[in-house]
JSON list of C-alpha atoms in Angstrom, two decimals:
[
{"chain": "J", "resi": 1, "resn": "MET", "atom": "CA", "xyz": [0.00, 0.00, 0.00]},
{"chain": "J", "resi": 2, "resn": "THR", "atom": "CA", "xyz": [1.38, 3.40, -0.93]},
{"chain": "J", "resi": 3, "resn": "ASN", "atom": "CA", "xyz": [1.54, 6.42, 1.35]},
{"chain": "J", "resi": 4, "resn": "TYR", "atom": "CA", "xyz": [-1.17, 8.00, -0.76]},
{"chain": "J", "resi": 5, "resn": "GLN", "atom": "CA", "xyz": [-3.52, 5.06, -0.22]},
{"chain": "J", "resi": 6, "resn": "GLU", "atom": "CA", "xyz": [-2.81, 5.06, 3.51]},
{"chain": "J", "resi": 7, "resn": "LEU", "atom": "CA", "xyz": [-3.65, 8.78, 3.71]},
{"chain": "J", "resi": 8, "resn": "GLU", "atom": "CA", "xyz": [-6.79, 8.23, 1.66]},
{"chain": "J", "resi": 9, "resn": "ASN", "atom": "CA", "xyz": [-7.92, 5.49, 4.08]},
{"chain": "J", "resi": 10, "resn": "LYS", "atom": "CA", "xyz": [-7.22, 7.68, 7.11]},
{"chain": "J", "resi": 11, "resn": "ILE", "atom": "CA", "xyz": [-9.20, 10.54, 5.57]},
{"chain": "J", "resi": 12, "resn": "GLN", "atom": "CA", "xyz": [-12.17, 8.22, 5.01]},
{"chain": "J", "resi": 13, "resn": "GLU", "atom": "CA", "xyz": [-11.95, 6.97, 8.60]},
{"chain": "J", "resi": 14, "resn": "LEU", "atom": "CA", "xyz": [-11.85, 10.53, 9.91]},
{"chain": "J", "resi": 15, "resn": "GLN", "atom": "CA", "xyz": [-14.84, 11.52, 7.77]},
{"chain": "J", "resi": 16, "resn": "LYS", "atom": "CA", "xyz": [-16.81, 8.60, 9.19]},
{"chain": "J", "resi": 17, "resn": "GLU", "atom": "CA", "xyz": [-15.83, 9.61, 12.73]},
{"chain": "J", "resi": 18, "resn": "VAL", "atom": "CA", "xyz": [-16.90, 13.22, 12.09]},
{"chain": "J", "resi": 19, "resn": "GLU", "atom": "CA", "xyz": [-20.26, 12.01, 10.77]},
{"chain": "J", "resi": 20, "resn": "ARG", "atom": "CA", "xyz": [-20.73, 9.76, 13.82]},
{"chain": "J", "resi": 21, "resn": "LEU", "atom": "CA", "xyz": [-19.96, 12.64, 16.18]},
{"chain": "J", "resi": 22, "resn": "LYS", "atom": "CA", "xyz": [-22.44, 14.88, 14.34]},
{"chain": "J", "resi": 23, "resn": "GLN", "atom": "CA", "xyz": [-25.16, 12.26, 14.76]},
{"chain": "J", "resi": 24, "resn": "GLU", "atom": "CA", "xyz": [-24.28, 11.89, 18.43]},
{"chain": "J", "resi": 25, "resn": "GLU", "atom": "CA", "xyz": [-24.49, 15.66, 18.91]},
{"chain": "J", "resi": 26, "resn": "LYS", "atom": "CA", "xyz": [-27.92, 15.76, 17.26]},
{"chain": "J", "resi": 27, "resn": "ALA", "atom": "CA", "xyz": [-29.13, 13.04, 19.63]},
{"chain": "J", "resi": 28, "resn": "GLU", "atom": "CA", "xyz": [-28.08, 15.14, 22.63]},
{"chain": "J", "resi": 29, "resn": "GLN", "atom": "CA", "xyz": [-29.87, 18.33, 21.56]},
{"chain": "J", "resi": 30, "resn": "ILE", "atom": "CA", "xyz": [-31.34, 20.20, 24.50]},
{"chain": "J", "resi": 31, "resn": "ASP", "atom": "CA", "xyz": [-35.01, 21.17, 24.65]},
{"chain": "J", "resi": 32, "resn": "LEU", "atom": "CA", "xyz": [-35.86, 22.87, 27.92]},
{"chain": "J", "resi": 33, "resn": "SER", "atom": "CA", "xyz": [-39.47, 23.38, 26.83]},
{"chain": "J", "resi": 34, "resn": "THR", "atom": "CA", "xyz": [-40.17, 19.74, 27.71]},
{"chain": "J", "resi": 35, "resn": "CYS", "atom": "CA", "xyz": [-38.74, 19.96, 31.26]},
{"chain": "J", "resi": 36, "resn": "ILE", "atom": "CA", "xyz": [-40.82, 19.84, 34.41]},
{"chain": "J", "resi": 37, "resn": "THR", "atom": "CA", "xyz": [-40.27, 21.76, 37.64]},
{"chain": "J", "resi": 38, "resn": "GLY", "atom": "CA", "xyz": [-37.44, 20.26, 39.66]},
{"chain": "J", "resi": 39, "resn": "GLN", "atom": "CA", "xyz": [-35.81, 18.45, 36.74]},
{"chain": "J", "resi": 40, "resn": "LEU", "atom": "CA", "xyz": [-32.03, 18.21, 37.11]},
{"chain": "J", "resi": 41, "resn": "VAL", "atom": "CA", "xyz": [-29.78, 19.74, 34.42]},
{"chain": "J", "resi": 42, "resn": "GLN", "atom": "CA", "xyz": [-26.02, 20.04, 34.07]},
{"chain": "J", "resi": 43, "resn": "LEU", "atom": "CA", "xyz": [-24.22, 23.15, 32.85]},
{"chain": "J", "resi": 44, "resn": "ARG", "atom": "CA", "xyz": [-21.16, 23.22, 30.60]},
{"chain": "J", "resi": 45, "resn": "ASN", "atom": "CA", "xyz": [-19.01, 24.25, 33.60]},
{"chain": "J", "resi": 46, "resn": "GLY", "atom": "CA", "xyz": [-20.02, 21.03, 35.39]},
{"chain": "J", "resi": 47, "resn": "ASP", "atom": "CA", "xyz": [-22.46, 22.62, 37.84]},
{"chain": "J", "resi": 48, "resn": "PHE", "atom": "CA", "xyz": [-25.89, 21.12, 38.46]},
{"chain": "J", "resi": 49, "resn": "GLU", "atom": "CA", "xyz": [-29.06, 23.20, 38.56]},
{"chain": "J", "resi": 50, "resn": "TYR", "atom": "CA", "xyz": [-32.79, 22.55, 38.54]},
{"chain": "J", "resi": 51, "resn": "TYR", "atom": "CA", "xyz": [-35.36, 23.62, 35.98]},
{"chain": "J", "resi": 52, "resn": "GLU", "atom": "CA", "xyz": [-37.83, 25.92, 37.70]},
{"chain": "J", "resi": 53, "resn": "TYR", "atom": "CA", "xyz": [-40.52, 27.14, 35.27]},
{"chain": "J", "resi": 54, "resn": "LYS", "atom": "CA", "xyz": [-41.27, 28.91, 31.99]},
{"chain": "J", "resi": 55, "resn": "ASP", "atom": "CA", "xyz": [-41.99, 32.64, 32.38]},
{"chain": "J", "resi": 56, "resn": "GLU", "atom": "CA", "xyz": [-44.62, 34.73, 30.57]},
{"chain": "J", "resi": 57, "resn": "ALA", "atom": "CA", "xyz": [-42.13, 35.71, 27.84]},
{"chain": "J", "resi": 58, "resn": "GLY", "atom": "CA", "xyz": [-41.38, 32.05, 27.11]},
{"chain": "J", "resi": 59, "resn": "PHE", "atom": "CA", "xyz": [-37.94, 31.89, 28.73]},
{"chain": "J", "resi": 60, "resn": "CYS", "atom": "CA", "xyz": [-37.04, 28.87, 30.81]},
{"chain": "J", "resi": 61, "resn": "ILE", "atom": "CA", "xyz": [-35.81, 29.63, 34.32]},
{"chain": "J", "resi": 62, "resn": "VAL", "atom": "CA", "xyz": [-32.98, 27.37, 35.51]},
{"chain": "J", "resi": 63, "resn": "GLY", "atom": "CA", "xyz": [-31.29, 28.09, 38.83]},
{"chain": "J", "resi": 64, "resn": "GLY", "atom": "CA", "xyz": [-32.73, 31.62, 38.79]},
{"chain": "J", "resi": 65, "resn": "ASP", "atom": "CA", "xyz": [-31.28, 32.50, 35.35]},
{"chain": "J", "resi": 66, "resn": "TYR", "atom": "CA", "xyz": [-33.01, 32.93, 31.99]},
{"chain": "J", "resi": 67, "resn": "TYR", "atom": "CA", "xyz": [-32.45, 30.30, 29.30]},
{"chain": "J", "resi": 68, "resn": "ASN", "atom": "CA", "xyz": [-33.56, 29.80, 25.73]},
{"chain": "J", "resi": 69, "resn": "HIS", "atom": "CA", "xyz": [-35.31, 26.53, 24.86]},
{"chain": "J", "resi": 70, "resn": "ASP", "atom": "CA", "xyz": [-32.08, 25.17, 23.33]},
{"chain": "J", "resi": 71, "resn": "GLY", "atom": "CA", "xyz": [-30.30, 25.41, 26.69]},
{"chain": "J", "resi": 72, "resn": "SER", "atom": "CA", "xyz": [-28.26, 28.51, 25.90]},
{"chain": "J", "resi": 73, "resn": "CYS", "atom": "CA", "xyz": [-28.02, 31.05, 28.70]},
{"chain": "J", "resi": 74, "resn": "TYR", "atom": "CA", "xyz": [-29.92, 34.20, 27.66]},
{"chain": "J", "resi": 75, "resn": "GLU", "atom": "CA", "xyz": [-27.22, 36.54, 29.03]},
{"chain": "J", "resi": 76, "resn": "TYR", "atom": "CA", "xyz": [-24.57, 35.31, 26.57]},
{"chain": "J", "resi": 77, "resn": "SER", "atom": "CA", "xyz": [-24.70, 35.61, 22.79]},
{"chain": "J", "resi": 78, "resn": "GLN", "atom": "CA", "xyz": [-22.10, 32.87, 22.30]},
{"chain": "J", "resi": 79, "resn": "GLN", "atom": "CA", "xyz": [-21.47, 29.49, 23.84]},
{"chain": "J", "resi": 80, "resn": "SER", "atom": "CA", "xyz": [-20.86, 29.91, 27.56]},
{"chain": "J", "resi": 81, "resn": "ALA", "atom": "CA", "xyz": [-19.92, 27.91, 30.64]},
{"chain": "J", "resi": 82, "resn": "TYR", "atom": "CA", "xyz": [-23.51, 28.40, 31.85]},
{"chain": "J", "resi": 83, "resn": "ASP", "atom": "CA", "xyz": [-25.25, 26.69, 28.91]},
{"chain": "J", "resi": 84, "resn": "VAL", "atom": "CA", "xyz": [-27.24, 23.56, 29.72]},
{"chain": "J", "resi": 85, "resn": "VAL", "atom": "CA", "xyz": [-25.47, 20.55, 28.19]},
{"chain": "J", "resi": 86, "resn": "LYS", "atom": "CA", "xyz": [-27.45, 17.70, 29.75]},
{"chain": "J", "resi": 87, "resn": "VAL", "atom": "CA", "xyz": [-31.01, 17.21, 30.96]},
{"chain": "J", "resi": 88, "resn": "PHE", "atom": "CA", "xyz": [-31.48, 14.28, 33.30]},
{"chain": "J", "resi": 89, "resn": "PRO", "atom": "CA", "xyz": [-34.67, 12.19, 33.28]},
{"chain": "J", "resi": 90, "resn": "ALA", "atom": "CA", "xyz": [-37.57, 13.75, 35.15]},
{"chain": "J", "resi": 91, "resn": "GLU", "atom": "CA", "xyz": [-37.47, 10.95, 37.70]},
{"chain": "J", "resi": 92, "resn": "ILE", "atom": "CA", "xyz": [-34.05, 10.23, 39.16]},
{"chain": "J", "resi": 93, "resn": "PRO", "atom": "CA", "xyz": [-34.10, 6.80, 40.78]},
{"chain": "J", "resi": 94, "resn": "VAL", "atom": "CA", "xyz": [-33.89, 6.59, 44.56]},
{"chain": "J", "resi": 95, "resn": "PRO", "atom": "CA", "xyz": [-30.33, 5.65, 45.58]},
{"chain": "J", "resi": 96, "resn": "ASP", "atom": "CA", "xyz": [-30.10, 2.10, 46.93]},
{"chain": "J", "resi": 97, "resn": "SER", "atom": "CA", "xyz": [-28.56, 3.42, 50.14]},
{"chain": "J", "resi": 98, "resn": "PHE", "atom": "CA", "xyz": [-31.31, 6.02, 50.75]},
{"chain": "J", "resi": 99, "resn": "ARG", "atom": "CA", "xyz": [-32.50, 6.23, 54.37]},
{"chain": "J", "resi": 100, "resn": "VAL", "atom": "CA", "xyz": [-35.83, 7.96, 54.89]},
{"chain": "J", "resi": 101, "resn": "SER", "atom": "CA", "xyz": [-35.34, 8.62, 58.61]},
{"chain": "J", "resi": 102, "resn": "TYR", "atom": "CA", "xyz": [-32.18, 10.69, 57.99]},
{"chain": "J", "resi": 103, "resn": "ALA", "atom": "CA", "xyz": [-33.67, 12.39, 54.92]},
{"chain": "J", "resi": 104, "resn": "LYS", "atom": "CA", "xyz": [-36.43, 13.82, 57.11]},
{"chain": "J", "resi": 105, "resn": "PHE", "atom": "CA", "xyz": [-33.80, 15.43, 59.34]},
{"chain": "J", "resi": 106, "resn": "VAL", "atom": "CA", "xyz": [-32.07, 16.93, 56.28]},
{"chain": "J", "resi": 107, "resn": "LEU", "atom": "CA", "xyz": [-35.36, 18.34, 55.00]},
{"chain": "J", "resi": 108, "resn": "LYS", "atom": "CA", "xyz": [-35.82, 20.06, 58.38]},
{"chain": "J", "resi": 109, "resn": "GLY", "atom": "CA", "xyz": [-32.46, 21.80, 57.92]},
{"chain": "J", "resi": 110, "resn": "ASN", "atom": "CA", "xyz": [-30.19, 19.39, 59.79]},
{"chain": "J", "resi": 111, "resn": "ILE", "atom": "CA", "xyz": [-27.51, 19.16, 57.08]},
{"chain": "J", "resi": 112, "resn": "PRO", "atom": "CA", "xyz": [-25.07, 17.04, 59.18]},
{"chain": "J", "resi": 113, "resn": "TYR", "atom": "CA", "xyz": [-27.44, 14.11, 58.56]},
{"chain": "J", "resi": 114, "resn": "LEU", "atom": "CA", "xyz": [-26.90, 14.40, 54.79]},
{"chain": "J", "resi": 115, "resn": "ILE", "atom": "CA", "xyz": [-23.79, 12.19, 54.90]},
{"chain": "J", "resi": 116, "resn": "THR", "atom": "CA", "xyz": [-25.82, 9.28, 56.35]},
{"chain": "J", "resi": 117, "resn": "THR", "atom": "CA", "xyz": [-28.89, 9.82, 54.14]},
{"chain": "J", "resi": 118, "resn": "PHE", "atom": "CA", "xyz": [-27.45, 8.19, 50.97]},
{"chain": "J", "resi": 119, "resn": "THR", "atom": "CA", "xyz": [-24.18, 7.38, 49.23]},
{"chain": "J", "resi": 120, "resn": "PHE", "atom": "CA", "xyz": [-23.34, 10.52, 47.26]},
{"chain": "J", "resi": 121, "resn": "THR", "atom": "CA", "xyz": [-21.83, 8.63, 44.32]},
{"chain": "J", "resi": 122, "resn": "GLU", "atom": "CA", "xyz": [-25.17, 6.91, 43.65]},
{"chain": "J", "resi": 123, "resn": "THR", "atom": "CA", "xyz": [-26.60, 10.16, 42.23]},
{"chain": "J", "resi": 124, "resn": "PRO", "atom": "CA", "xyz": [-26.01, 12.02, 38.93]},
{"chain": "J", "resi": 125, "resn": "GLN", "atom": "CA", "xyz": [-24.64, 14.97, 40.93]},
{"chain": "J", "resi": 126, "resn": "GLY", "atom": "CA", "xyz": [-21.87, 12.84, 42.35]},
{"chain": "J", "resi": 127, "resn": "GLU", "atom": "CA", "xyz": [-19.69, 12.92, 45.42]},
{"chain": "J", "resi": 128, "resn": "GLN", "atom": "CA", "xyz": [-18.32, 16.47, 45.30]},
{"chain": "J", "resi": 129, "resn": "TYR", "atom": "CA", "xyz": [-21.71, 18.14, 44.78]},
{"chain": "J", "resi": 130, "resn": "TRP", "atom": "CA", "xyz": [-23.23, 16.66, 47.95]},
{"chain": "J", "resi": 131, "resn": "ARG", "atom": "CA", "xyz": [-19.98, 16.88, 49.94]},
{"chain": "J", "resi": 132, "resn": "ASP", "atom": "CA", "xyz": [-19.85, 20.64, 49.29]},
{"chain": "J", "resi": 133, "resn": "ILE", "atom": "CA", "xyz": [-23.36, 20.95, 50.77]},
{"chain": "J", "resi": 134, "resn": "TYR", "atom": "CA", "xyz": [-22.48, 18.71, 53.71]},
{"chain": "J", "resi": 135, "resn": "GLU", "atom": "CA", "xyz": [-19.30, 20.72, 54.43]},
{"chain": "J", "resi": 136, "resn": "GLY", "atom": "CA", "xyz": [-21.20, 24.03, 54.22]},
{"chain": "J", "resi": 137, "resn": "LYS", "atom": "CA", "xyz": [-19.42, 25.27, 51.07]},
{"chain": "J", "resi": 138, "resn": "THR", "atom": "CA", "xyz": [-22.78, 25.53, 49.28]},
{"chain": "J", "resi": 139, "resn": "LYS", "atom": "CA", "xyz": [-26.36, 25.42, 50.47]},
{"chain": "J", "resi": 140, "resn": "LEU", "atom": "CA", "xyz": [-29.01, 22.79, 49.89]},
{"chain": "J", "resi": 141, "resn": "SER", "atom": "CA", "xyz": [-31.11, 24.31, 47.10]},
{"chain": "J", "resi": 142, "resn": "LEU", "atom": "CA", "xyz": [-34.86, 24.19, 46.76]},
{"chain": "J", "resi": 143, "resn": "GLY", "atom": "CA", "xyz": [-34.36, 21.73, 43.88]},
{"chain": "J", "resi": 144, "resn": "ASP", "atom": "CA", "xyz": [-32.24, 19.49, 46.11]},
{"chain": "J", "resi": 145, "resn": "MET", "atom": "CA", "xyz": [-34.95, 19.52, 48.77]},
{"chain": "J", "resi": 146, "resn": "ILE", "atom": "CA", "xyz": [-37.62, 18.67, 46.19]},
{"chain": "J", "resi": 147, "resn": "LEU", "atom": "CA", "xyz": [-35.49, 15.76, 44.93]},
{"chain": "J", "resi": 148, "resn": "ILE", "atom": "CA", "xyz": [-34.93, 14.39, 48.44]},
{"chain": "J", "resi": 149, "resn": "GLN", "atom": "CA", "xyz": [-38.63, 14.84, 49.21]},
{"chain": "J", "resi": 150, "resn": "LYS", "atom": "CA", "xyz": [-39.54, 12.86, 46.07]},
{"chain": "J", "resi": 151, "resn": "TRP", "atom": "CA", "xyz": [-37.19, 10.08, 47.19]},
{"chain": "J", "resi": 152, "resn": "VAL", "atom": "CA", "xyz": [-38.88, 10.01, 50.61]},
{"chain": "J", "resi": 153, "resn": "ILE", "atom": "CA", "xyz": [-42.31, 9.67, 48.99]},
{"chain": "J", "resi": 154, "resn": "GLN", "atom": "CA", "xyz": [-41.10, 6.96, 46.58]},
{"chain": "J", "resi": 155, "resn": "SER", "atom": "CA", "xyz": [-39.52, 5.05, 49.46]},
{"chain": "J", "resi": 156, "resn": "LEU", "atom": "CA", "xyz": [-42.66, 4.89, 51.59]}
]
């Protein structure tokens, strides 16, 4: 096989890979208009937020900020770290380790019980997200409380 043929084959492989990635990107298109209150989303910067509602002007409110239906943050004209890149299913399964008795304490504001309520890695948010709340670096959001409350109800 000549160098030319090898290059030709590599070009074809790369074109196939580009086409596959384009199809994958299309499959992951964001549509916030189908979200429900309390639905978990992830931002480009890795943060997690919750979908709140759609306002009178048609904007979607996520974590207190305005978003277009495609997940782009209204404040930025170009791609930003605050764009929504993933929408999680409306119902996040209850972690296997979930303990209702401790969850009730957390919902009453007793954050030290969070560490014994469930294994943090069993959630889409992951270890660091919940650890930051437990350690007081961030606060338990209304969306977090709604999620934990849903898990309590599903566990009864």
